[in-house]
Short mmCIF file of C-alpha atoms and ligand atoms in Angstrom, two decimals:
data_model
loop_
_atom_site.label_atom_id
_atom_site.label_comp_id
_atom_site.label_asym_id
_atom_site.label_seq_id
_atom_site.Cartn_x
_atom_site.Cartn_y
_atom_site.Cartn_z
CA MET A 185 -119.84 -111.12 -141.41
CA LEU A 186 -120.51 -108.07 -143.74
CA ASN A 187 -118.30 -109.80 -146.51
CA GLY A 188 -119.81 -108.75 -149.94
CA LYS A 189 -121.86 -105.97 -148.78
CA SER A 190 -122.09 -102.63 -149.96
CA ILE A 191 -122.48 -99.76 -147.30
CA LEU A 192 -123.06 -96.08 -147.79
CA LEU A 193 -122.52 -93.81 -145.11
CA GLY A 194 -123.88 -90.48 -144.72
CA ILE A 195 -121.83 -87.93 -142.90
CA THR A 196 -123.63 -84.67 -141.70
CA GLY A 197 -122.15 -81.69 -139.57
CA SER A 198 -122.22 -82.40 -135.86
CA ILE A 199 -119.00 -82.34 -134.11
CA ALA A 200 -119.03 -86.30 -133.98
CA ALA A 201 -118.06 -86.90 -137.65
CA TYR A 202 -114.87 -87.38 -136.87
CA LYS A 203 -115.79 -90.40 -135.46
CA SER A 204 -117.03 -91.43 -138.97
CA ILE A 205 -113.47 -92.83 -139.64
CA ASP A 206 -114.00 -95.57 -137.23
CA ILE A 207 -117.25 -96.64 -138.53
CA ILE A 208 -115.44 -96.89 -141.52
CA LYS A 209 -112.40 -99.04 -140.66
CA GLY A 210 -115.26 -101.31 -138.66
CA LEU A 211 -117.17 -101.55 -141.58
CA ARG A 212 -114.30 -102.63 -143.88
CA GLN A 213 -112.61 -104.89 -141.41
CA GLU A 214 -116.01 -107.02 -141.05
CA GLY A 215 -115.24 -107.13 -145.02
CA ALA A 216 -117.59 -104.26 -146.28
CA SER A 217 -117.27 -102.08 -149.10
CA VAL A 218 -117.86 -98.32 -147.98
CA GLN A 219 -118.95 -95.50 -150.11
CA VAL A 220 -119.22 -92.03 -148.12
CA ILE A 221 -121.64 -88.79 -149.08
CA MET A 222 -120.09 -85.62 -147.16
CA THR A 223 -122.45 -82.77 -146.19
CA LYS A 224 -121.11 -79.29 -146.78
CA ALA A 225 -121.39 -78.72 -143.15
CA SER A 226 -119.74 -82.06 -142.40
CA ARG A 227 -116.89 -80.94 -143.77
CA HIS A 228 -115.95 -78.32 -141.31
CA PHE A 229 -115.58 -80.77 -138.62
CA ILE A 230 -113.73 -83.78 -140.67
CA SER A 231 -111.63 -83.14 -144.15
CA PRO A 232 -112.98 -85.28 -147.10
CA LEU A 233 -109.31 -86.02 -147.20
CA SER A 234 -109.29 -88.61 -144.40
CA ILE A 235 -112.48 -89.89 -145.47
CA GLU A 236 -111.23 -90.42 -148.63
CA ILE A 237 -107.72 -92.32 -146.89
CA ALA A 238 -110.27 -94.39 -145.01
CA SER A 239 -112.61 -94.76 -147.27
CA ASP A 240 -109.88 -96.02 -150.15
CA GLY A 241 -110.92 -92.96 -152.63
CA ASN A 242 -114.96 -93.69 -152.13
CA VAL A 243 -116.23 -90.07 -150.90
CA TYR A 244 -118.37 -88.13 -152.69
CA CYS A 245 -119.35 -84.40 -151.86
CA ASP A 246 -121.10 -82.52 -154.76
CA MET A 247 -124.32 -83.48 -156.52
CA PHE A 248 -122.90 -82.09 -159.51
CA GLU A 249 -119.18 -83.85 -159.66
CA SER A 250 -120.75 -87.26 -160.80
CA PRO A 251 -124.28 -86.31 -162.37
CA LEU A 252 -126.26 -89.07 -161.44
CA SER A 253 -124.53 -90.32 -158.38
CA HIS A 254 -127.40 -89.35 -156.50
CA LEU A 255 -129.36 -92.10 -157.81
CA SER A 256 -126.04 -94.62 -158.47
CA LEU A 257 -125.02 -94.47 -154.96
CA PRO A 258 -128.29 -95.67 -153.82
CA ALA A 259 -128.85 -98.09 -156.18
CA ASP A 260 -125.45 -99.81 -155.59
CA SER A 261 -125.83 -99.98 -152.02
CA ASP A 262 -127.25 -102.83 -149.25
CA LEU A 263 -127.64 -100.14 -146.76
CA PHE A 264 -127.55 -96.70 -146.18
CA VAL A 265 -126.50 -95.12 -142.50
CA ILE A 266 -126.23 -91.68 -141.48
CA ALA A 267 -123.70 -91.19 -138.80
CA PRO A 268 -123.74 -88.71 -137.36
CA ALA A 269 -127.18 -87.67 -138.42
CA THR A 270 -128.11 -83.99 -137.59
CA ALA A 271 -131.40 -82.44 -136.72
CA ASN A 272 -131.61 -80.87 -139.97
CA ILE A 273 -130.46 -84.06 -142.17
CA ILE A 274 -133.10 -85.82 -140.32
CA SER A 275 -135.92 -82.52 -141.20
CA LYS A 276 -134.93 -82.76 -144.72
CA TYR A 277 -135.71 -86.28 -144.98
CA ALA A 278 -139.30 -86.36 -143.32
CA ASN A 279 -139.83 -83.68 -145.94
CA GLY A 280 -138.56 -85.02 -148.79
CA SER A 281 -135.99 -82.27 -149.59
CA ALA A 282 -133.60 -83.29 -152.00
CA ASP A 283 -131.31 -80.13 -152.47
CA ASP A 284 -127.86 -81.73 -151.99
CA LEU A 285 -126.11 -85.06 -152.70
CA LEU A 286 -126.97 -86.77 -149.27
CA SER A 287 -130.40 -85.68 -149.08
CA ALA A 288 -131.15 -86.25 -153.09
CA ALA A 289 -129.54 -90.19 -152.42
CA MET A 290 -131.49 -90.65 -149.42
CA LEU A 291 -135.01 -89.56 -150.86
CA ALA A 292 -134.10 -92.00 -153.81
CA PHE A 293 -132.87 -94.80 -151.44
CA SER A 294 -136.48 -94.66 -149.64
CA SER A 295 -137.99 -96.18 -152.62
CA LEU A 296 -135.43 -99.32 -152.78
CA SER A 297 -137.17 -101.25 -149.53
CA ARG A 298 -133.58 -101.50 -148.27
CA PRO A 299 -132.44 -100.78 -144.93
CA MET A 300 -131.20 -97.17 -143.65
CA ILE A 301 -130.28 -96.50 -140.08
CA ILE A 302 -129.76 -93.23 -138.50
CA ALA A 303 -127.27 -92.50 -135.71
CA PRO A 304 -128.79 -89.11 -134.21
CA ALA A 305 -126.53 -86.73 -132.66
CA MET A 306 -126.64 -82.98 -131.63
CA ASN A 307 -127.63 -80.71 -128.56
CA TRP A 308 -130.36 -82.04 -126.01
CA LYS A 309 -132.68 -79.04 -126.58
CA MET A 310 -133.08 -79.77 -130.38
CA TYR A 311 -133.39 -83.52 -129.88
CA GLU A 312 -136.80 -82.77 -127.81
CA SER A 313 -137.76 -80.27 -129.40
CA PRO A 314 -141.74 -81.43 -130.78
CA VAL A 315 -140.91 -80.68 -134.02
CA PHE A 316 -137.42 -82.79 -134.40
CA GLN A 317 -139.41 -85.58 -132.62
CA ARG A 318 -142.19 -85.41 -135.00
CA ASN A 319 -139.96 -85.85 -137.91
CA LEU A 320 -137.82 -88.70 -135.98
CA LYS A 321 -141.58 -90.53 -135.26
CA TYR A 322 -141.93 -90.25 -138.98
CA LEU A 323 -139.03 -91.75 -140.04
CA ILE A 324 -139.42 -94.81 -137.84
CA SER A 325 -143.03 -95.00 -138.90
CA ILE A 326 -141.91 -95.71 -142.42
CA GLY A 327 -139.11 -98.63 -141.66
CA VAL A 328 -135.77 -96.21 -140.54
CA LYS A 329 -133.88 -97.58 -137.52
CA THR A 330 -132.06 -95.58 -134.89
CA VAL A 331 -129.47 -96.06 -133.14
CA GLY A 332 -128.95 -93.86 -130.19
CA PRO A 333 -128.29 -91.22 -129.59
CA GLU A 334 -126.66 -91.83 -125.56
CA ARG A 335 -127.42 -89.47 -122.89
CA GLY A 336 -123.88 -87.79 -121.47
CA SER A 337 -121.95 -84.68 -121.37
CA LEU A 338 -122.36 -83.11 -124.73
CA ALA A 339 -119.92 -81.31 -126.57
CA CYS A 340 -121.14 -77.62 -125.70
CA GLY A 341 -120.43 -78.73 -122.11
CA GLU A 342 -124.27 -79.65 -120.95
CA GLU A 343 -125.27 -82.91 -119.96
CA GLY A 344 -128.48 -84.53 -121.67
CA ILE A 345 -129.54 -86.88 -124.41
CA GLY A 346 -127.86 -86.42 -127.95
CA ARG A 347 -124.35 -87.93 -127.97
CA MET A 348 -124.13 -90.06 -130.81
CA ALA A 349 -124.22 -93.53 -130.08
CA ASP A 350 -121.18 -95.69 -129.62
CA ILE A 351 -119.27 -96.43 -132.30
CA GLY A 352 -119.90 -100.30 -131.77
CA ARG A 353 -123.77 -100.17 -131.05
CA ILE A 354 -123.92 -98.22 -134.64
CA ILE A 355 -121.76 -101.38 -136.34
CA GLU A 356 -124.14 -104.12 -134.53
CA ALA A 357 -127.38 -102.38 -135.73
CA ILE A 358 -125.98 -102.59 -139.24
CA LYS A 359 -124.75 -106.11 -138.78
CA GLY A 360 -128.31 -106.64 -137.48
CA SER A 361 -129.74 -105.22 -140.47
CA MET A 362 -127.90 -107.41 -143.04
CA GLN A 363 -128.79 -110.78 -140.92
CA GLU A 364 -130.81 -113.23 -141.77
CA GLN A 365 -133.80 -112.96 -139.04
CA ASP A 366 -133.95 -116.80 -138.73
CA LEU A 367 -134.85 -116.76 -135.08
CA ALA A 368 -137.66 -114.09 -135.19
CA GLY A 369 -140.64 -115.70 -133.00
CA ASP A 370 -138.37 -117.42 -130.45
CA ASN A 371 -137.95 -116.28 -126.84
CA ILE A 372 -134.36 -116.62 -126.04
CA LEU A 373 -133.79 -116.62 -122.02
CA VAL A 374 -130.25 -116.54 -121.36
CA THR A 375 -128.31 -116.60 -118.09
CA ALA A 376 -124.49 -115.09 -117.78
CA GLY A 377 -121.85 -114.27 -115.60
CA PRO A 378 -120.71 -115.23 -111.96
CA THR A 379 -123.03 -115.72 -108.70
CA ARG A 380 -121.83 -114.11 -105.38
CA GLU A 381 -123.19 -115.95 -102.08
CA TYR A 382 -122.74 -113.67 -98.86
CA ILE A 383 -120.90 -114.98 -96.05
CA ASP A 384 -121.57 -111.93 -94.41
CA PRO A 385 -122.60 -108.16 -95.75
CA ILE A 386 -118.80 -107.63 -96.72
CA ARG A 387 -117.72 -111.03 -98.00
CA TYR A 388 -118.72 -113.51 -100.92
CA ILE A 389 -117.91 -116.68 -102.69
CA SER A 390 -118.08 -116.50 -106.41
CA ASN A 391 -115.74 -116.97 -109.44
CA ARG A 392 -114.08 -115.64 -112.12
CA SER A 393 -116.29 -115.94 -114.86
CA SER A 394 -116.71 -112.84 -117.10
CA GLY A 395 -120.01 -113.25 -118.47
CA LYS A 396 -118.43 -112.65 -121.79
CA MET A 397 -119.87 -115.69 -123.57
CA GLY A 398 -123.51 -115.54 -122.37
CA TYR A 399 -123.59 -111.73 -123.93
CA ALA A 400 -122.24 -112.82 -126.96
CA ILE A 401 -125.40 -115.26 -127.27
CA ALA A 402 -127.77 -112.80 -126.16
CA LYS A 403 -126.25 -110.39 -128.85
CA ILE A 404 -125.92 -112.82 -131.58
CA ALA A 405 -129.73 -114.22 -130.82
CA LYS A 406 -130.77 -110.49 -130.84
CA ARG A 407 -128.78 -110.19 -134.19
CA ARG A 408 -130.97 -113.16 -135.85
CA GLY A 409 -134.30 -111.48 -134.98
CA ALA A 410 -134.86 -113.52 -131.21
CA GLU A 411 -136.78 -111.96 -128.66
CA VAL A 412 -133.79 -112.12 -125.66
CA THR A 413 -134.10 -111.69 -121.90
CA LEU A 414 -130.43 -112.07 -120.35
CA ILE A 415 -130.35 -113.05 -116.70
CA SER A 416 -126.92 -111.47 -115.51
CA GLY A 417 -124.74 -111.72 -112.63
CA PRO A 418 -122.48 -109.19 -111.42
CA THR A 419 -120.04 -108.23 -114.84
CA SER A 420 -119.00 -105.34 -116.40
CA VAL A 421 -120.01 -106.25 -120.17
CA VAL A 422 -122.11 -103.74 -121.95
CA PRO A 423 -125.47 -105.36 -122.49
CA PRO A 424 -126.31 -105.57 -126.11
CA ASP A 425 -128.94 -103.20 -127.49
CA GLY A 426 -132.58 -104.39 -127.59
CA VAL A 427 -132.14 -106.92 -125.16
CA ASN A 428 -134.31 -107.34 -121.73
CA ILE A 429 -131.74 -107.25 -118.68
CA ILE A 430 -132.61 -108.78 -115.48
CA ASN A 431 -129.52 -108.04 -113.07
CA THR A 432 -129.18 -110.69 -110.42
CA GLU A 433 -126.57 -111.23 -107.64
CA THR A 434 -127.21 -114.59 -105.71
CA THR A 435 -128.01 -118.16 -107.09
CA ASN A 436 -131.20 -117.94 -105.42
CA ASP A 437 -132.07 -114.51 -107.45
CA MET A 438 -130.93 -116.09 -110.43
CA TYR A 439 -133.13 -119.08 -110.02
CA LYS A 440 -136.04 -116.87 -109.10
CA ALA A 441 -135.33 -114.98 -112.35
CA VAL A 442 -135.20 -117.91 -114.57
CA MET A 443 -138.09 -119.72 -113.17
CA ASP A 444 -140.33 -116.31 -113.71
CA ASN A 445 -139.40 -116.23 -117.05
CA ILE A 446 -138.94 -120.06 -118.29
CA SER A 447 -142.78 -120.55 -119.52
CA TRP A 448 -142.72 -117.98 -122.01
CA SER A 449 -138.92 -119.02 -123.42
CA SER A 450 -138.26 -121.33 -126.53
CA ILE A 451 -134.82 -121.86 -125.96
CA PHE A 452 -133.24 -121.62 -122.36
CA VAL A 453 -129.38 -121.28 -122.36
CA MET A 454 -127.67 -121.58 -118.98
CA SER A 455 -123.71 -120.06 -119.64
CA ALA A 456 -123.80 -118.35 -116.22
CA ALA A 457 -120.95 -119.86 -113.89
CA VAL A 458 -122.96 -120.60 -110.59
CA ALA A 459 -121.07 -120.63 -107.55
CA ASP A 460 -121.82 -124.16 -106.65
CA PHE A 461 -121.68 -123.69 -102.62
CA MET A 462 -123.32 -120.89 -100.67
CA PRO A 463 -122.72 -120.31 -96.80
CA ALA A 464 -125.71 -122.15 -94.67
CA GLU A 465 -126.42 -118.64 -93.31
CA THR A 466 -125.26 -115.09 -94.12
CA LYS A 467 -124.36 -113.53 -91.06
CA LYS A 468 -125.74 -109.90 -90.61
CA GLU A 469 -122.32 -108.88 -89.03
CA LYS A 470 -119.06 -109.31 -90.42
CA ILE A 471 -117.79 -112.62 -88.91
CA GLU A 472 -114.27 -112.39 -87.05
CA LYS A 473 -111.18 -113.98 -88.31
CA GLY A 474 -111.43 -116.55 -85.61
CA ASP A 475 -115.23 -117.57 -86.62
CA VAL A 476 -113.69 -119.40 -90.21
CA SER A 477 -114.48 -122.73 -88.99
CA LEU A 478 -117.62 -121.79 -88.33
CA LEU A 479 -118.75 -121.54 -91.64
CA ASN A 480 -120.79 -123.95 -92.81
CA LEU A 481 -121.26 -124.72 -97.12
CA ILE A 482 -123.66 -125.95 -98.68
CA LYS A 483 -124.70 -126.56 -102.00
CA THR A 484 -126.58 -124.32 -104.47
CA THR A 485 -129.89 -124.95 -106.40
CA ASP A 486 -128.96 -126.58 -109.56
CA ILE A 487 -131.05 -124.47 -111.82
CA LEU A 488 -130.36 -126.34 -115.07
CA LYS A 489 -131.06 -129.58 -113.37
CA GLU A 490 -134.43 -127.70 -112.17
CA VAL A 491 -135.19 -126.68 -115.65
CA GLY A 492 -134.32 -129.83 -117.24
CA LYS A 493 -136.92 -131.21 -115.16
CA LEU A 494 -139.75 -129.41 -115.85
CA LYS A 495 -142.58 -131.07 -117.97
CA ASP A 496 -143.48 -128.42 -120.57
CA ARG A 497 -139.78 -127.05 -120.93
CA PRO A 498 -138.27 -125.27 -123.66
CA ILE A 499 -134.82 -126.55 -125.54
CA VAL A 500 -132.30 -126.58 -122.95
CA VAL A 501 -128.38 -125.66 -123.65
CA GLY A 502 -126.12 -125.86 -120.54
CA PHE A 503 -122.14 -125.43 -120.16
CA SER A 504 -119.20 -127.31 -118.81
CA ALA A 505 -116.34 -125.41 -118.25
CA GLU A 506 -113.72 -128.11 -116.81
CA VAL A 507 -110.08 -127.89 -115.49
CA GLY A 508 -108.41 -130.00 -118.41
CA TYR A 509 -110.08 -131.94 -121.28
CA LYS A 510 -112.40 -134.02 -118.98
CA ILE A 511 -115.00 -133.98 -121.91
CA GLU A 512 -116.98 -136.91 -120.42
CA ARG A 513 -117.76 -134.98 -117.35
CA ALA A 514 -119.66 -132.83 -119.92
CA ARG A 515 -121.30 -135.51 -121.59
CA ARG A 516 -122.59 -137.02 -118.45
CA LYS A 517 -124.23 -133.46 -117.05
CA LEU A 518 -126.02 -133.67 -120.61
CA PHE A 519 -127.58 -136.89 -119.46
CA GLU A 520 -128.26 -136.07 -115.37
CA LYS A 521 -129.18 -132.74 -116.11
CA GLY A 522 -132.01 -133.49 -118.99
CA LEU A 523 -130.37 -131.14 -121.57
CA ASP A 524 -130.27 -131.11 -125.10
CA MET A 525 -127.10 -129.98 -125.70
CA ILE A 526 -123.80 -129.09 -123.46
CA VAL A 527 -121.14 -126.73 -124.62
CA PHE A 528 -117.83 -128.33 -123.45
CA ASN A 529 -114.60 -125.96 -123.03
CA ASP A 530 -111.16 -126.53 -120.88
CA VAL A 531 -110.58 -123.46 -119.46
CA THR A 532 -106.86 -124.36 -119.01
CA ALA A 533 -106.54 -124.61 -123.08
CA ASP A 534 -105.03 -121.35 -124.72
CA GLY A 535 -107.38 -118.79 -125.91
CA SER A 536 -110.45 -120.57 -123.64
CA GLY A 537 -109.77 -119.07 -120.23
CA PHE A 538 -111.56 -116.18 -118.40
CA ASP A 539 -111.69 -112.80 -119.56
CA VAL A 540 -110.72 -113.40 -123.33
CA ASP A 541 -112.52 -113.11 -126.37
CA THR A 542 -111.87 -116.20 -127.71
CA ASN A 543 -113.25 -119.85 -126.99
CA GLU A 544 -112.55 -123.39 -127.99
CA VAL A 545 -115.30 -125.64 -127.78
CA VAL A 546 -117.08 -128.84 -128.16
CA ILE A 547 -120.88 -128.54 -128.76
CA ILE A 548 -122.53 -131.94 -127.61
CA ASP A 549 -125.90 -133.27 -128.12
CA ARG A 550 -127.55 -136.19 -127.59
CA GLU A 551 -126.71 -137.32 -131.53
CA GLY A 552 -123.31 -136.64 -131.22
CA GLU A 553 -120.65 -133.88 -130.84
CA ARG A 554 -118.44 -131.54 -132.85
CA LYS A 555 -115.48 -129.93 -132.08
CA LEU A 556 -114.81 -126.55 -133.00
CA PRO A 557 -111.54 -124.83 -133.73
CA MET A 558 -110.89 -121.54 -131.54
CA MET A 559 -112.91 -118.63 -132.55
CA SER A 560 -114.16 -115.70 -130.99
CA LYS A 561 -116.91 -116.02 -128.30
CA GLU A 562 -119.64 -114.30 -130.71
CA ASP A 563 -118.70 -116.71 -133.80
CA VAL A 564 -118.78 -119.69 -130.97
CA ALA A 565 -122.23 -117.82 -130.14
CA MET A 566 -123.21 -118.50 -133.81
CA LYS A 567 -122.54 -121.67 -134.08
CA ILE A 568 -124.25 -122.66 -130.98
CA LEU A 569 -127.25 -120.90 -132.25
CA ASP A 570 -126.88 -122.98 -135.53
CA LYS A 571 -127.02 -126.02 -133.64
CA ILE A 572 -130.08 -124.79 -131.62
CA LYS A 573 -131.64 -124.37 -134.68
CA GLY A 574 -131.08 -128.22 -135.77
CA ILE A 575 -132.66 -129.34 -132.65
CA LYS A 576 -135.49 -127.11 -132.94
CA LYS A 577 -136.50 -128.52 -136.44
CA THR A 578 -135.85 -132.37 -135.18
CA TYR A 579 -138.45 -131.11 -132.46
CA GLY A 580 -140.84 -130.21 -135.36
N1 LIG B 939 -125.54 -125.10 -113.18
C1 LIG B 939 -126.72 -124.20 -112.94
N2 LIG B 939 -126.81 -124.28 -111.48
C2 LIG B 939 -125.84 -124.56 -110.41
C3 LIG B 939 -124.43 -124.90 -111.11
C4 LIG B 939 -124.22 -125.23 -112.34
O1 LIG B 939 -127.54 -124.16 -113.47
N3 LIG B 939 -126.00 -124.55 -108.97
C5 LIG B 939 -125.30 -125.29 -114.28
C6 LIG B 939 -124.12 -124.35 -115.29
O2 LIG B 939 -124.66 -123.04 -115.40
C7 LIG B 939 -123.66 -125.04 -116.57
C8 LIG B 939 -124.00 -126.01 -115.79
O3 LIG B 939 -124.59 -126.43 -114.51
O4 LIG B 939 -124.66 -124.93 -117.51
C9 LIG B 939 -122.78 -127.52 -115.45
O5 LIG B 939 -121.97 -126.20 -114.49
P1 LIG B 939 -120.65 -126.83 -113.88
O6 LIG B 939 -120.80 -126.16 -112.78
O7 LIG B 939 -120.04 -127.17 -114.59
O8 LIG B 939 -121.30 -128.26 -112.92
P2 LIG B 939 -121.90 -128.61 -111.92
O9 LIG B 939 -123.28 -129.14 -111.97
O10 LIG B 939 -121.61 -127.65 -110.88
O11 LIG B 939 -121.12 -129.96 -111.61
P3 LIG B 939 -119.45 -129.78 -110.74
O12 LIG B 939 -119.02 -128.50 -109.91
O13 LIG B 939 -119.22 -131.09 -110.12
O14 LIG B 939 -118.44 -129.90 -112.40
#
């Protein structure tokens, strides 16, 4: 998605500087060209040669090796990312200092109204300093985006806030800044993952959903500028930045969370794999093996159908994961549940099952259907959201 984009990366003197190699690799894999400026301090942590190899020779260290590079590098770049960004570079930028190539280029870039992202990395005592916080707040106030830092064990062995954000989060922030914000103003409610219906305090009925598809929809919707609320069943997927998360366990929890949030949503995507049955009663004590015949199952609330019946409902999208190419079941659910769109997939097809990062789906709406080739779940999310936008336009 970064095809043709030119990214300028500033590396400063933090122990996290070695991770810059992965940022460069990740950006180039997405199709971006990357130019790098290294400060003198950063070269204590990683060699310019390593960065030169990773960036295909596009590394600059000195203000005077190419006289106007502090102006030409910013002018040629769509986005400037500083990762890791030390307290020193943040303070220099906040105060307009331009005494080396990186700070001079940042100053020049600030006049161009293009996105700048910083990923702070430092000891927690520096991060929490009121002086540093004043500088950081000033940068945020002029439109600089920050990603991280994270809390955890720091290089010096202490625990606290100050670790550079995970590379995936930094790359996602860059993609978000390069993406057209065509869903700005939309409130999207997404459900993801399985539900658990408790038999007793130890056992439950559930299913194999990983939650990856719903999380991908939340991530891409956020990237496209929507306000996103993600109601998640138990999963191990890392939630995207900037998304409101509501954790739920049972279908009843999820139903309540959906109903509590539906009235301010413009789009509702029900990608959770709700357990269809629940025990009529959850026993307070562990049931004996011999009592299995006492297990009485009843149907869970059909959350999607209930939303479909609402008078003032948002655009409603469901999923239909079937065993085999039983697309007629999806078509039936579209009408029976009062949906605007349903996404069908055959979980037995290669690359479409549980726990994989790809999916092969058919998007069905009231006008017709479109079969998509196998693609990543993030690309499927992109297509689903494109289609939802089409429906929005029809509604007016
Ligand atoms: N769904 C729901 N509440 C339920 C069951 C399903 O909201 N109790 C939603 C799912 O999240 C999905 C859609 O309904 O978006 C279709 O789910 P699916 O399990 O395929 O269909 P069911 O209605 O459960 O019917 P069946 O199990 O007979 O296929």
